[in-house]
PDB file of C-alpha atoms in Angstrom:
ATOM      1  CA  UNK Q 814       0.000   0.000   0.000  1.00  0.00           C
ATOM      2  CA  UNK Q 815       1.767   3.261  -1.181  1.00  0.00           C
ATOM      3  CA  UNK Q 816       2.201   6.227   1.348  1.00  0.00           C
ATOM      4  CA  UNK Q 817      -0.035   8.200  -1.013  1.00  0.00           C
ATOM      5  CA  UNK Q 818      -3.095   5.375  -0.308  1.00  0.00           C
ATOM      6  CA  UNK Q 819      -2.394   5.478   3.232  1.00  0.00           C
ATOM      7  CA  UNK Q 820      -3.404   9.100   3.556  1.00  0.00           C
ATOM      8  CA  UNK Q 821      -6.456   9.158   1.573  1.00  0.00           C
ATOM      9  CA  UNK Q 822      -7.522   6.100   3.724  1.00  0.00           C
ATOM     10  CA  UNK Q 823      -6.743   7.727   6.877  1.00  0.00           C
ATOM     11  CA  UNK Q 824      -8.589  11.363   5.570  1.00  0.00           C
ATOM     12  CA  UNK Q 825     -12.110   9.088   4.454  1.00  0.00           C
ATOM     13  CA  UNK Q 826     -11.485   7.037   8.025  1.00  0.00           C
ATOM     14  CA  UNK Q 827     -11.278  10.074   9.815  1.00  0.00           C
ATOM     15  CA  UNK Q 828     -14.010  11.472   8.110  1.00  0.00           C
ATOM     16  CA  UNK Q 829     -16.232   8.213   8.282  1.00  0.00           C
ATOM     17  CA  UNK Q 830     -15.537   7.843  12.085  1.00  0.00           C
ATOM     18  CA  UNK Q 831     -16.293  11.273  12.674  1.00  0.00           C
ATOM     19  CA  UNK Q 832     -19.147  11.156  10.990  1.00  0.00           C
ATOM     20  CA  UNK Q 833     -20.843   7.970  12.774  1.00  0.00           C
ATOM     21  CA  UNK Q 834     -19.768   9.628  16.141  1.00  0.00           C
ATOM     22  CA  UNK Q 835     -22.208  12.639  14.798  1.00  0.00           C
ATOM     23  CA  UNK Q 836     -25.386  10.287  13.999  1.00  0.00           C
ATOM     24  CA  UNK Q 837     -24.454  10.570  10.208  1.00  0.00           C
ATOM     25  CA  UNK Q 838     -24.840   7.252   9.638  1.00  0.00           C
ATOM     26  CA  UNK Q 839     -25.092   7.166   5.340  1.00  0.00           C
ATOM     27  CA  UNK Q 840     -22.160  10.284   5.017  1.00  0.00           C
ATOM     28  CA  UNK Q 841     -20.050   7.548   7.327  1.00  0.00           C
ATOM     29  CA  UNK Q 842     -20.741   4.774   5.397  1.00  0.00           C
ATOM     30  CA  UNK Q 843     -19.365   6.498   2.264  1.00  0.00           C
ATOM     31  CA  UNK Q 844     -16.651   7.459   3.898  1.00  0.00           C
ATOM     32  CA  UNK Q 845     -15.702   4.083   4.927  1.00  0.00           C
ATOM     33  CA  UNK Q 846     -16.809   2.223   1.857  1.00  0.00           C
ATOM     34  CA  UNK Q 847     -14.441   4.781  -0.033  1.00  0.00           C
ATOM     35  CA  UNK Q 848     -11.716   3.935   2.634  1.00  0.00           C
ATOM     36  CA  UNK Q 849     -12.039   0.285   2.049  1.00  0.00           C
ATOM     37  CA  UNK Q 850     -11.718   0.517  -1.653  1.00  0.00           C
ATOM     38  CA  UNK Q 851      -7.729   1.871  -0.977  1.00  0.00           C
ATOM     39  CA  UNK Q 852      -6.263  -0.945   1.519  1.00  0.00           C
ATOM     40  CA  UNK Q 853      -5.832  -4.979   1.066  1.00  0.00           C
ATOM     41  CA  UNK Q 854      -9.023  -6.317   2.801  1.00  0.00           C
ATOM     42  CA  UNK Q 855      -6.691  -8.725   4.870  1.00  0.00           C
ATOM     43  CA  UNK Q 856      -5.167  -5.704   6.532  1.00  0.00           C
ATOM     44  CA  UNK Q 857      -5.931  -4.765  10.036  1.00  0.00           C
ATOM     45  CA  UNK Q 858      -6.726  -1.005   8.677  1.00  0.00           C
ATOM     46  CA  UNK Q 859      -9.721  -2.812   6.429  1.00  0.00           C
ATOM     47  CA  UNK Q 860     -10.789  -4.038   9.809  1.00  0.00           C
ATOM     48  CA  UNK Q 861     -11.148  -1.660  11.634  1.00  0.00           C
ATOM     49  CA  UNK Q 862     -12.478   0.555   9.058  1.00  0.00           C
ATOM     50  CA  UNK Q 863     -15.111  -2.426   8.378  1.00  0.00           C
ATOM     51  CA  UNK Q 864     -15.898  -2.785  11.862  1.00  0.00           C
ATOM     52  CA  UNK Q 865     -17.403   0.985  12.181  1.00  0.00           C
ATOM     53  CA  UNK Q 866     -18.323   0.262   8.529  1.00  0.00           C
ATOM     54  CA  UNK Q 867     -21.060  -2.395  10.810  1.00  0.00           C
ATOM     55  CA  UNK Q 868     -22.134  -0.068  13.356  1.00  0.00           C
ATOM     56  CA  UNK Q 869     -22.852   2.554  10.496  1.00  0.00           C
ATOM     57  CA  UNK Q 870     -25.012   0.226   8.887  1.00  0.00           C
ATOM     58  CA  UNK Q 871     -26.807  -0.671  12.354  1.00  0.00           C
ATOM     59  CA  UNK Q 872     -27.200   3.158  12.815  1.00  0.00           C
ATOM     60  CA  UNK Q 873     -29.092   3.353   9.288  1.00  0.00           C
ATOM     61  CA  UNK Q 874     -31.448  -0.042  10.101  1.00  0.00           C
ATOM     62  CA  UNK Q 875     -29.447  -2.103   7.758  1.00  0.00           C
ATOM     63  CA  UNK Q 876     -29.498  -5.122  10.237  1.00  0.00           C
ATOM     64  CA  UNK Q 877     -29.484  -7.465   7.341  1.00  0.00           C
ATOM     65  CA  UNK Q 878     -26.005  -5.759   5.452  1.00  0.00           C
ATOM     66  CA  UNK Q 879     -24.359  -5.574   8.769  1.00  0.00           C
ATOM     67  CA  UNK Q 880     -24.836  -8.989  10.326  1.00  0.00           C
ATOM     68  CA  UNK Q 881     -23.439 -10.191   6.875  1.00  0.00           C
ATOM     69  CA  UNK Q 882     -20.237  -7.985   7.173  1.00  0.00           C
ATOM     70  CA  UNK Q 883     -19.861  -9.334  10.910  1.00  0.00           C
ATOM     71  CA  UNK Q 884     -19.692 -12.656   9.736  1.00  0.00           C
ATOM     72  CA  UNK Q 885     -17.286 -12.107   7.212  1.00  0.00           C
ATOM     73  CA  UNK Q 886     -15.379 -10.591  10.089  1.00  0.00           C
ATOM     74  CA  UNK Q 887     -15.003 -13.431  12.649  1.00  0.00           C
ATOM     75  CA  UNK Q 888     -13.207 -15.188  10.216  1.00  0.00           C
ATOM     76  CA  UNK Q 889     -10.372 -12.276  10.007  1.00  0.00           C
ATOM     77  CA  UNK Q 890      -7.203 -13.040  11.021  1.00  0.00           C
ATOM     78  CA  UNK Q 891      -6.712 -11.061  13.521  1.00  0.00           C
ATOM     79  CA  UNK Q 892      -7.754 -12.246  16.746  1.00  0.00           C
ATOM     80  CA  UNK Q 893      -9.029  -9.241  18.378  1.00  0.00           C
ATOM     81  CA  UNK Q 894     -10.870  -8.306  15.453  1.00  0.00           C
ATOM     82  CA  UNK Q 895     -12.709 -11.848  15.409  1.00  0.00           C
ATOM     83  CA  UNK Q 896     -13.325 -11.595  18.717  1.00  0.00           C
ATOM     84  CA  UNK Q 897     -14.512  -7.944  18.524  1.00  0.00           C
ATOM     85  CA  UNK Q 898     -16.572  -9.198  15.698  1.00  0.00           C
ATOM     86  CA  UNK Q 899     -18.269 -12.148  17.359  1.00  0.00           C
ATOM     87  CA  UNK Q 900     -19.040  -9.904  20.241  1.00  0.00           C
ATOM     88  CA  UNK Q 901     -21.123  -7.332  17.897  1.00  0.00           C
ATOM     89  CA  UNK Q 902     -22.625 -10.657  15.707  1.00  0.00           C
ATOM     90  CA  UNK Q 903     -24.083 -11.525  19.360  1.00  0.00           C
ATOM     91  CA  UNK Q 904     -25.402  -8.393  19.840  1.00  0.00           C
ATOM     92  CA  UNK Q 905     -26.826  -8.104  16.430  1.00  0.00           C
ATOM     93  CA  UNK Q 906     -28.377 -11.124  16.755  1.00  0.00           C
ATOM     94  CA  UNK Q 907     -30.020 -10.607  19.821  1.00  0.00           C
ATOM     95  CA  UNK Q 908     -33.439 -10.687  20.315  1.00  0.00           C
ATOM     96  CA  UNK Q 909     -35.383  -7.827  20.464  1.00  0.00           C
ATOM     97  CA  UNK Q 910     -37.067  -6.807  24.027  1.00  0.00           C
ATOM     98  CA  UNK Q 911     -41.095  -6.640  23.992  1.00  0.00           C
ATOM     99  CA  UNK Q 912     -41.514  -3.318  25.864  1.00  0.00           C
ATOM    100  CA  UNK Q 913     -44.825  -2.860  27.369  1.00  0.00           C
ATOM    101  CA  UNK Q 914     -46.761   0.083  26.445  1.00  0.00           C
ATOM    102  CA  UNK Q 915     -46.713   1.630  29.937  1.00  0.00           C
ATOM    103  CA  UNK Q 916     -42.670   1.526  29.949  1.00  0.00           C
ATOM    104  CA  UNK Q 917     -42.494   3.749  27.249  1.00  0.00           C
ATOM    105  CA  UNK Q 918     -43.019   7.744  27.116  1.00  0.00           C
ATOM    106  CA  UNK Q 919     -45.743   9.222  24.711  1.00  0.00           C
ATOM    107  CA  UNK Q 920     -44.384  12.453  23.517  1.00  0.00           C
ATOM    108  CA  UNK Q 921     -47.072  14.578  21.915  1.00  0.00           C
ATOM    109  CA  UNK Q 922     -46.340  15.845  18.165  1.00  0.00           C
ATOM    110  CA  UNK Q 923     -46.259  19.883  18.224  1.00  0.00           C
ATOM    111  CA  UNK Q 924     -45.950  20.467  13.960  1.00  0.00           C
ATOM    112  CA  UNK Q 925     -49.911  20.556  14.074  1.00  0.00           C
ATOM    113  CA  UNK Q 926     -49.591  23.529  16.629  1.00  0.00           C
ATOM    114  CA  UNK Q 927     -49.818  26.971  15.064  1.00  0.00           C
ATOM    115  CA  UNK Q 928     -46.955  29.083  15.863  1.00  0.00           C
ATOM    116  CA  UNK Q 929     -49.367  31.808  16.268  1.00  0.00           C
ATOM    117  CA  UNK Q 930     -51.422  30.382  18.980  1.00  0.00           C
ATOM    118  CA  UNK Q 931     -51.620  32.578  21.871  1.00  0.00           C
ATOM    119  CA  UNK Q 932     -51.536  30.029  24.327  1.00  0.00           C
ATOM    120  CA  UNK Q 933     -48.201  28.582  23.415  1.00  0.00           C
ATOM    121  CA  UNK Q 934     -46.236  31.535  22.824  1.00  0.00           C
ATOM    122  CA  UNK Q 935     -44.016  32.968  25.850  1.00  0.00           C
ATOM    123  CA  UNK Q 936     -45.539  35.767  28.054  1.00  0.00           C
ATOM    124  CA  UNK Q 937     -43.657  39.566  27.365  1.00  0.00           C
ATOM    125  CA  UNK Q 938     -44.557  40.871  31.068  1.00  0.00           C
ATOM    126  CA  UNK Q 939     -41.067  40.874  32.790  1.00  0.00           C
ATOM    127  CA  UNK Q 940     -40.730  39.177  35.763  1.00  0.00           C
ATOM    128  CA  UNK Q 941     -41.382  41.181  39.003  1.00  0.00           C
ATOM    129  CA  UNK Q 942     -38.507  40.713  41.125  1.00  0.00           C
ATOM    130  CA  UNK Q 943     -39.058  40.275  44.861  1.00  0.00           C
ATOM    131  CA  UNK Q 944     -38.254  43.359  47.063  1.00  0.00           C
ATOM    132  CA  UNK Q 945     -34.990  44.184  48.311  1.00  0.00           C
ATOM    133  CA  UNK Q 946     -34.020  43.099  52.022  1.00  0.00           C
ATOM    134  CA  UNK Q 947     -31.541  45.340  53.209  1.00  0.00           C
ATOM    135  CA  UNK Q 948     -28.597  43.777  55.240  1.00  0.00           C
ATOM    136  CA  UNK Q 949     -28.240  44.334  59.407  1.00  0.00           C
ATOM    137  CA  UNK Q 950     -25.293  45.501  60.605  1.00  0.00           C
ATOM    138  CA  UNK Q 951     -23.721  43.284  62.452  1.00  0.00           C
ATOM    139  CA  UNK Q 952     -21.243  44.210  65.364  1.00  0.00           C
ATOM    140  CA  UNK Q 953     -17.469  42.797  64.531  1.00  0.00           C
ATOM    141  CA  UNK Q 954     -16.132  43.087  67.811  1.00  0.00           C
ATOM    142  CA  UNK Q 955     -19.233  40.161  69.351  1.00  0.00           C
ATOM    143  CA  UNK Q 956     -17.968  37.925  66.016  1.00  0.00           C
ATOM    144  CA  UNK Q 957     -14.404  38.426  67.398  1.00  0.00           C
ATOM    145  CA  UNK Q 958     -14.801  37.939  71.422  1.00  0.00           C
ATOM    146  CA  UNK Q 959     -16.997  34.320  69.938  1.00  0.00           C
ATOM    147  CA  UNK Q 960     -13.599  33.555  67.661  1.00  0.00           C
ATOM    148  CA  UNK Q 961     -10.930  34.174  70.627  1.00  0.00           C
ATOM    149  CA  UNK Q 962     -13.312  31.986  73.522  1.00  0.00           C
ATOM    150  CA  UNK Q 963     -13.460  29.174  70.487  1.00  0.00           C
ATOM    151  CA  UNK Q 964      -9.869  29.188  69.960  1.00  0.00           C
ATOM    152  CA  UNK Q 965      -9.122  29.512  73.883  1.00  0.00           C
ATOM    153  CA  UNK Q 966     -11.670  26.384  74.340  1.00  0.00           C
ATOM    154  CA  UNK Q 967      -9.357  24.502  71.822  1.00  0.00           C
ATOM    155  CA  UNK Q 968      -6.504  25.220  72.676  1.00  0.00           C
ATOM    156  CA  UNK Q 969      -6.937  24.370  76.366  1.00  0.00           C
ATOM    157  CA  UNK Q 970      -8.332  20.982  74.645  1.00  0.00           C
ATOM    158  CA  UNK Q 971      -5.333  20.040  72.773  1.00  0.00           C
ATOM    159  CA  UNK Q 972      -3.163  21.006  75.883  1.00  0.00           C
ATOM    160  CA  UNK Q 973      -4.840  18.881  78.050  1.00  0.00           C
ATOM    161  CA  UNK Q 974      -4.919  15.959  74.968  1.00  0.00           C
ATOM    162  CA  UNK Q 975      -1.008  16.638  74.627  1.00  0.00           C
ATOM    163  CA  UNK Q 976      -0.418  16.347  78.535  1.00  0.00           C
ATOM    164  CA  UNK Q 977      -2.618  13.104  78.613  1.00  0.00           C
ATOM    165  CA  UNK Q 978      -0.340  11.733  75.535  1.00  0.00           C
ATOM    166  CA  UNK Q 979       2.963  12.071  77.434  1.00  0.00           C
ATOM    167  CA  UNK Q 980       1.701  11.361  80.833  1.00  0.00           C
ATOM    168  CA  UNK Q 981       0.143   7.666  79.349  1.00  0.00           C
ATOM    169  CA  UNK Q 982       3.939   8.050  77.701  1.00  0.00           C
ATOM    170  CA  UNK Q 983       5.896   7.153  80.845  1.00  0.00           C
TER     171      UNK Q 983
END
């Protein structure tokens, strides 16, 4: 594979991958076909490429075209990329979960609501803000004479803890 291949696989990988990470499932899966069509398919860049090339094709509801590709995958050989493989085949292959009506969330379609409808639209009356409370003074000296009989109170504590140490000590 020439240096000049390489690149233009790594740009349309790049592009592909970056493009399923976005929920653009089709523009990634021209990406990566395009990306596949420059490497060996036994390489472990076709791989990888062809293992997003999967989940692309999961993202666009083509179960069918990416439990095919899967299987062509666990016969790679690469280990990691079989096993990687087999793991998504299992998942693919899964059953799907009967979810009872109740579990799910009805979410009401508002295209058929006219943008004009008064009701909807947002209220212009600003928003009354609640009076201002103003602050009470507060005397600095009481806050200090509380601080020093705290810091007295603590220090006689750790005096008497400190004495207690070295007296148990002997």
């Amino acid at each position: 594979m020439g240096s000049k291949n390489l690149s233009e696989f790594q740009r349309d990988y790049e592009a592909g991958q970056e493009a399923l990470e976005r929920g653009r499932y089709r523009e990634s899966v021209q990406h990566l076909e395009k990306a596949l069509k420059l490497v060996s398919p036994l390489t472990r860049y076709s791989a990888e490429a062809q293992i997003l090339l999967v989940t692309a094709y999961q993202g666009l509801g083509e179960t069918a075209a990416a439990i095919a590709l899967c299987q062509k995958l666990t016969a790679h050989s690469v280990p990691e990329i079989r096993r990687q493989s087999q793991e998504i085949l299992y998942i693919l292959q899964a059953p799907r979960l009967q979810r009872p009506p109740e579990w799910l969330s009805k979410i009401p379609d508002l295209s058929r609501v006219p943008e004009s409808d008064r009701t909807y639209q947002q209220g212009s009356n600003p928003v009354k803000s609640a009076p201002r409370v103003e602050a009470v003074p507060v005397n600095s000296r009481q806050i200090d004479g509380e601080n020093r009989k705290f810091i007295w109170i603590t220090l006689v504590a750790l005096l008497l803890s400190l004495a207690g140490l070295v007296w148990l000590g002997r």
